[in-house]
DNA sequence: CTGTTAGCGCATTCAG
DNA sequence: CTGAATGCGCTAACAG
């Protein structure tokens, strides 16, 4: 079913149908005829062809590292909120944490095409920079700093520092501080959080020793492995800080597993939340991201609330400003954070 | 940058470039020239225009009710796995649990267009049926039974029945059985699981009383509310079964909250896992979906493992069979389940 | 207000 | 093997 056939059936020109569809000048009687035919045939115009002509899809593509993540879903919720208010739709592409796939999907979106792209970034490689510089469609980067595109990122260093202080205070003389981080190629989650964390410790005279650190993937399973290894080798850990709440969940699982194995498990109440007890001395687990699921079932570990939804909202607004108003001035936006579930 | 410009720069016709790109006859020397120009310019053909011509995008659209869900991400992981193996890419559209938005995105995909659509379904309305009947592109429905499209669904009734038996056995004489379900408009999660659950109870001589049931949304927050209401009104609950693990997480949160409020909280170890203790009598929480996150931090509640990844795999295979081989015979596929974390 | 016309960028005839 | 010509379905001038 094409616009031509509709035109023929309605006894008008295809241009008239097009105008009818797009709100141009059409006389009442022709409107009637066209309407009738369209209803009868169930005709739907080809977005395809329209976009080819108009270069405007009212569509934004979002590239995300993974689908099953609270933080990412909060960002996309923010994006979706402003997009739908302004008549755009959102398409998602998930890369399963493979930076190479990010490029593939960025290119797909570029010439599919969509009007703009939001990249929820992890690692920014040379390929990424190249794309950002040359992209035909506007891109905004969320979650990482970059000078090659409009970007919105979080104060990961500051959050790390604040968490470092909490860890140092909590550890006191009770035991050592351990840290499970992620690849330093991820500047925000890998580098900034850890550097900040170390700075925070230092400011209170504490320190992170290398044997008390591990690297993890962005999964619970990987966090579990890392924590298990740590717990087996180091028996004097008082605080186990993790670079994400997901990793922290894995760490909690490991602590539960250890205590089950080695001594009767006791998961005991300590005021408002649980602490995971191992070898008679409790280990405090901390995270980043303020995962609500984790909070619900554990009562909440000390963690950092970033304005993920806000970054989605701001990101989409920035993007639409470029798309619709051709805004040219590059913008970098840094969002703050809040410590939550800090205990005594 | 268009194919024409490339042709001009390389001193050949646009047809030659097209053939070069798509593996047709081109002499070696022309190949060289074209290759050179394309590399220099960084030319990328417009997927847009190509699809308009060929009607083939090598793209599959997946409509999902929400992004932040373990079960859904497992389905999409399965889909992605077979798609990428067969040279397709996947685009996602999330509807935030609004069936109306499903229709919008289905139509978007239909005439964007993609080669096929996977609908991870919740509620199948009249609009849905209409779309399925009339869609220009093949659709497979995952997660719900329908006669209007190829579908892959799970044995929700059987799973519910099995869980009903577990609940009845666990409750014994200790207390009553409560159930938090979802809208019955969702035939699989709402109707089938609950009906099955009741059947399971009945088979062991137990029963679910109406005052011991609640309806919840598909969120933790809603599960929390429902459970709280239940716990406040009914003091003799021994087993609290929930239609999803997410709701169960909310229920656990509610139990923690209650115990905190009313009596000193004790979250105590009972063999391999925790039970949430309220008013001196423990309440066993059960779910559906085998959420790994929940398992990690709680040790695991009795729940049902559905083959979500498998349904994604099968769904994608079915879809590609239709797309590539024009497979016409309608298929309905029912997948089994496994009870996990059943205790003693 | 309306129809005719000319492309959007590409792939595919069909002569050469 | 190659290029000129045609049209995918639609919209944007343009001349009525």
XYZ file of C-alpha atoms in Angstrom, chain A:
344
model
C 0.000 0.000 0.000
C 1.630 3.238 -1.116
C 0.607 6.832 -1.119
C 0.018 6.583 -4.847
C -2.535 3.836 -4.544
C -4.336 5.743 -1.846
C -4.342 8.759 -4.112
C -5.745 6.754 -6.989
C -8.456 5.162 -4.843
C -9.424 8.524 -3.426
C -9.311 10.156 -6.816
C -6.768 12.762 -5.817
C -3.069 13.310 -6.298
C -0.429 11.743 -4.102
C 0.581 15.214 -3.020
C -2.862 15.797 -1.626
C -2.615 12.628 0.405
C 0.788 13.677 1.652
C -0.590 17.013 2.683
C -3.520 15.352 4.356
C -1.097 13.228 6.340
C 1.128 16.123 7.268
C -1.428 18.800 7.871
C -1.232 20.874 4.720
C -3.976 22.473 2.662
C -6.667 20.033 1.654
C -10.307 20.834 0.997
C -12.855 19.319 3.308
C -14.351 17.010 0.730
C -11.029 15.603 -0.381
C -10.109 15.155 3.232
C -13.185 13.034 3.641
C -12.413 10.841 0.672
C -8.810 10.358 1.664
C -9.729 9.602 5.225
C -12.192 7.003 4.083
C -9.726 5.243 1.832
C -6.997 5.239 4.439
C -9.311 3.760 6.996
C -10.519 1.104 4.617
C -7.079 0.053 3.563
C -5.362 0.461 6.898
C -2.663 2.323 5.062
C 0.431 3.333 6.979
C 2.972 5.610 5.353
C 6.502 4.292 5.090
C 8.644 5.983 7.707
C 11.488 4.757 5.579
C 10.708 6.846 2.567
C 9.653 9.824 4.583
C 12.944 9.939 6.417
C 14.846 9.541 3.190
C 13.136 12.682 2.026
C 12.909 14.773 5.133
C 16.045 13.684 6.940
C 14.031 13.754 10.060
C 13.001 10.649 11.908
C 11.871 12.007 15.284
C 13.893 9.201 16.655
C 16.831 9.052 18.997
C 19.144 6.103 19.356
C 20.643 5.198 22.693
C 23.659 2.939 22.944
C 23.998 1.218 26.299
C 26.580 -1.218 27.636
C 23.971 -3.529 29.078
C 20.293 -3.827 29.518
C 19.937 -5.275 32.966
C 21.151 -2.445 35.114
C 19.361 -0.170 37.458
C 21.647 2.761 36.849
C 21.338 2.495 33.103
C 17.611 2.063 33.230
C 17.409 5.216 35.266
C 19.335 7.100 32.641
C 17.137 5.778 29.854
C 14.050 6.584 31.889
C 15.243 10.176 32.047
C 15.930 10.257 28.342
C 12.598 8.713 27.479
C 10.797 11.220 29.660
C 11.970 14.288 27.773
C 11.927 12.561 24.409
C 8.310 11.522 24.609
C 7.310 14.941 25.844
C 8.841 16.411 22.738
C 7.453 13.920 20.279
C 10.437 11.680 19.823
C 10.784 7.967 20.166
C 13.717 6.079 21.567
C 15.507 3.039 20.221
C 18.034 1.155 22.295
C 21.051 -0.847 21.284
C 22.858 -2.923 23.853
C 26.510 -3.793 23.435
C 26.958 -6.318 26.191
C 29.947 -4.407 27.529
C 31.918 -4.742 24.317
C 33.304 -1.365 23.258
C 33.739 -2.638 19.716
C 30.033 -3.249 19.466
C 29.438 0.311 20.555
C 31.081 1.501 17.385
C 29.012 -0.869 15.303
C 25.776 0.361 16.766
C 26.820 3.997 16.647
C 27.389 3.561 12.935
C 24.128 1.723 12.530
C 22.286 4.580 14.151
C 24.267 7.128 12.186
C 23.144 5.919 8.833
C 19.997 4.158 9.668
C 19.413 7.005 10.524
C 18.231 8.553 13.747
C 18.192 12.265 14.491
C 20.576 11.987 17.377
C 22.422 9.544 19.570
C 22.991 9.225 23.270
C 25.976 7.107 24.149
C 26.061 5.787 27.653
C 29.774 5.411 27.648
C 32.189 3.118 29.372
C 35.522 3.190 27.633
C 36.343 5.887 25.119
C 38.765 4.436 22.613
C 40.416 6.053 19.638
C 37.650 4.632 17.497
C 35.136 6.401 19.676
C 36.892 9.713 19.341
C 37.050 9.285 15.595
C 33.360 8.585 15.463
C 32.465 11.502 17.694
C 34.507 13.852 15.570
C 33.081 12.692 12.272
C 29.539 11.693 13.083
C 26.863 12.999 10.774
C 24.331 13.052 13.581
C 24.723 14.802 16.919
C 25.859 12.669 19.814
C 25.839 13.295 23.510
C 27.931 11.187 25.802
C 26.586 10.281 29.209
C 28.646 8.899 32.047
C 32.118 9.818 30.849
C 33.980 13.007 30.250
C 35.079 13.658 26.693
C 36.075 16.735 24.778
C 34.847 15.318 21.503
C 31.152 15.684 22.161
C 28.654 17.223 24.490
C 28.900 15.227 27.643
C 27.292 14.761 30.986
C 29.187 12.968 33.645
C 29.175 12.437 37.352
C 31.564 13.463 40.054
C 33.035 10.017 40.425
C 36.216 11.312 41.973
C 34.369 13.279 44.610
C 32.096 10.346 45.325
C 35.094 8.058 45.614
C 36.721 10.455 48.021
C 33.647 10.703 50.202
C 33.381 6.939 50.237
C 37.066 6.666 51.105
C 36.476 8.757 54.181
C 33.561 6.609 55.195
C 35.617 3.487 54.726
C 38.510 4.867 56.729
C 36.241 5.944 59.553
C 34.435 2.620 59.606
C 37.586 0.565 59.528
C 39.309 2.491 62.296
C 41.511 0.058 64.141
C 39.160 -2.816 63.472
C 40.861 -4.079 60.365
C 42.024 -3.358 56.848
C 40.292 -1.731 53.955
C 39.844 -3.628 50.714
C 38.672 -2.381 47.343
C 37.239 -4.116 44.327
C 37.513 -1.898 41.286
C 37.046 -2.220 37.557
C 39.271 -1.646 34.559
C 41.032 1.703 34.610
C 40.122 2.051 30.961
C 36.782 3.147 32.319
C 37.874 6.586 33.444
C 34.807 7.266 35.532
C 34.104 4.001 37.292
C 37.600 2.552 37.055
C 40.006 5.425 37.500
C 38.152 8.318 39.113
C 36.308 6.345 41.764
C 39.422 4.511 42.845
C 41.651 7.577 42.831
C 39.033 9.451 44.792
C 38.715 6.573 47.192
C 42.440 6.566 47.842
C 42.422 10.306 48.347
C 39.597 9.980 50.822
C 41.470 7.340 52.773
C 44.601 9.413 52.762
C 42.817 12.448 54.128
C 42.063 10.389 57.206
C 45.472 8.830 57.388
C 44.432 5.489 55.984
C 45.693 3.700 52.933
C 44.772 1.051 50.423
C 47.356 -1.648 50.039
C 47.726 -3.343 46.699
C 47.190 -6.838 48.057
C 43.831 -5.636 49.274
C 42.578 -4.656 45.833
C 41.020 -6.657 43.047
C 39.687 -5.976 39.581
C 36.246 -7.092 38.601
C 33.985 -7.036 35.589
C 30.709 -5.189 35.826
C 28.846 -8.288 36.965
C 27.790 -9.792 40.218
C 29.469 -13.081 39.341
C 32.758 -11.362 38.787
C 32.372 -9.412 42.023
C 31.710 -12.672 43.766
C 34.918 -14.200 42.434
C 37.008 -11.194 43.319
C 35.619 -10.975 46.826
C 36.035 -14.680 47.428
C 39.667 -14.504 46.419
C 40.169 -11.540 48.684
C 38.455 -13.160 51.648
C 40.433 -16.318 51.283
C 43.755 -14.542 51.245
C 43.137 -11.747 53.710
C 41.586 -12.405 57.043
C 41.646 -8.940 58.524
C 39.336 -7.041 56.247
C 36.997 -4.639 58.031
C 35.638 -2.724 55.065
C 35.156 -4.041 51.569
C 34.408 -1.228 49.167
C 33.233 -2.008 45.667
C 33.172 0.171 42.575
C 29.522 -0.628 41.875
C 26.567 -1.916 43.835
C 26.368 -4.881 41.502
C 29.878 -5.893 42.436
C 28.954 -5.250 46.058
C 26.094 -7.700 45.706
C 28.573 -10.285 44.504
C 30.803 -9.463 47.450
C 27.936 -9.961 49.851
C 27.262 -13.297 48.250
C 30.899 -14.222 48.756
C 30.828 -13.220 52.389
C 27.699 -15.271 52.907
C 29.344 -18.192 51.173
C 32.493 -17.894 53.260
C 30.719 -17.669 56.549
C 28.633 -20.647 55.604
C 31.721 -22.622 54.812
C 33.928 -21.667 57.668
C 31.829 -20.876 60.655
C 28.178 -20.932 61.449
C 26.736 -18.095 59.492
C 25.318 -15.239 61.377
C 23.721 -12.465 59.560
C 22.836 -10.163 62.304
C 21.025 -6.957 62.730
C 23.073 -3.943 63.563
C 20.700 -1.147 64.181
C 18.964 -0.503 60.953
C 20.715 -2.920 58.620
C 22.443 -6.195 58.305
C 26.110 -6.743 58.490
C 27.645 -9.808 57.100
C 29.550 -11.555 59.786
C 32.652 -13.503 59.014
C 34.932 -15.133 61.542
C 33.307 -13.281 64.316
C 34.231 -9.865 62.942
C 31.803 -8.075 60.688
C 32.805 -6.823 57.284
C 31.186 -3.683 56.067
C 30.466 -3.687 52.368
C 30.077 -0.425 50.463
C 29.170 0.318 46.877
C 28.367 3.003 44.355
C 25.086 3.528 42.567
C 22.332 3.313 45.148
C 20.779 0.162 43.798
C 17.232 -0.070 45.135
C 17.000 -3.794 44.816
C 20.059 -4.237 46.964
C 18.719 -1.753 49.439
C 15.412 -3.541 49.688
C 16.743 -6.952 50.499
C 19.700 -5.964 52.660
C 18.416 -2.822 54.292
C 20.984 -0.808 52.420
C 24.771 -0.618 52.369
C 26.642 2.687 52.317
C 26.610 3.743 48.704
C 26.504 6.770 46.439
C 23.448 8.135 44.769
C 24.304 9.672 41.425
C 21.688 11.626 39.530
C 21.321 9.017 36.828
C 17.831 9.990 35.843
C 18.901 13.602 35.830
C 21.794 12.871 33.543
C 19.364 11.159 31.192
C 17.071 14.154 31.244
C 19.869 16.655 30.733
C 21.434 14.529 28.058
C 18.247 14.305 26.056
C 17.633 18.025 26.408
C 21.112 18.818 25.204
C 20.644 16.518 22.273
C 17.318 17.980 21.253
C 18.760 21.475 21.494
C 21.340 20.487 18.933
C 18.867 18.660 16.745
C 16.119 21.223 16.716
C 17.851 24.512 17.316
C 21.231 23.682 15.899
C 22.866 24.658 19.160
C 26.577 24.813 18.424
C 28.254 25.685 21.696
C 29.813 22.566 23.179
C 28.729 21.735 26.691
C 30.266 19.694 29.438
C 28.126 19.076 32.478
C 29.252 17.575 35.745
C 26.635 16.278 38.157
C 27.084 15.901 41.882
C 26.225 13.023 44.173
C 24.848 12.092 47.525
C 26.046 9.567 50.047
C 23.232 7.294 51.198
C 22.829 4.717 53.931
C 25.813 6.031 55.786
C 25.758 4.498 59.206
C 26.727 5.959 62.513
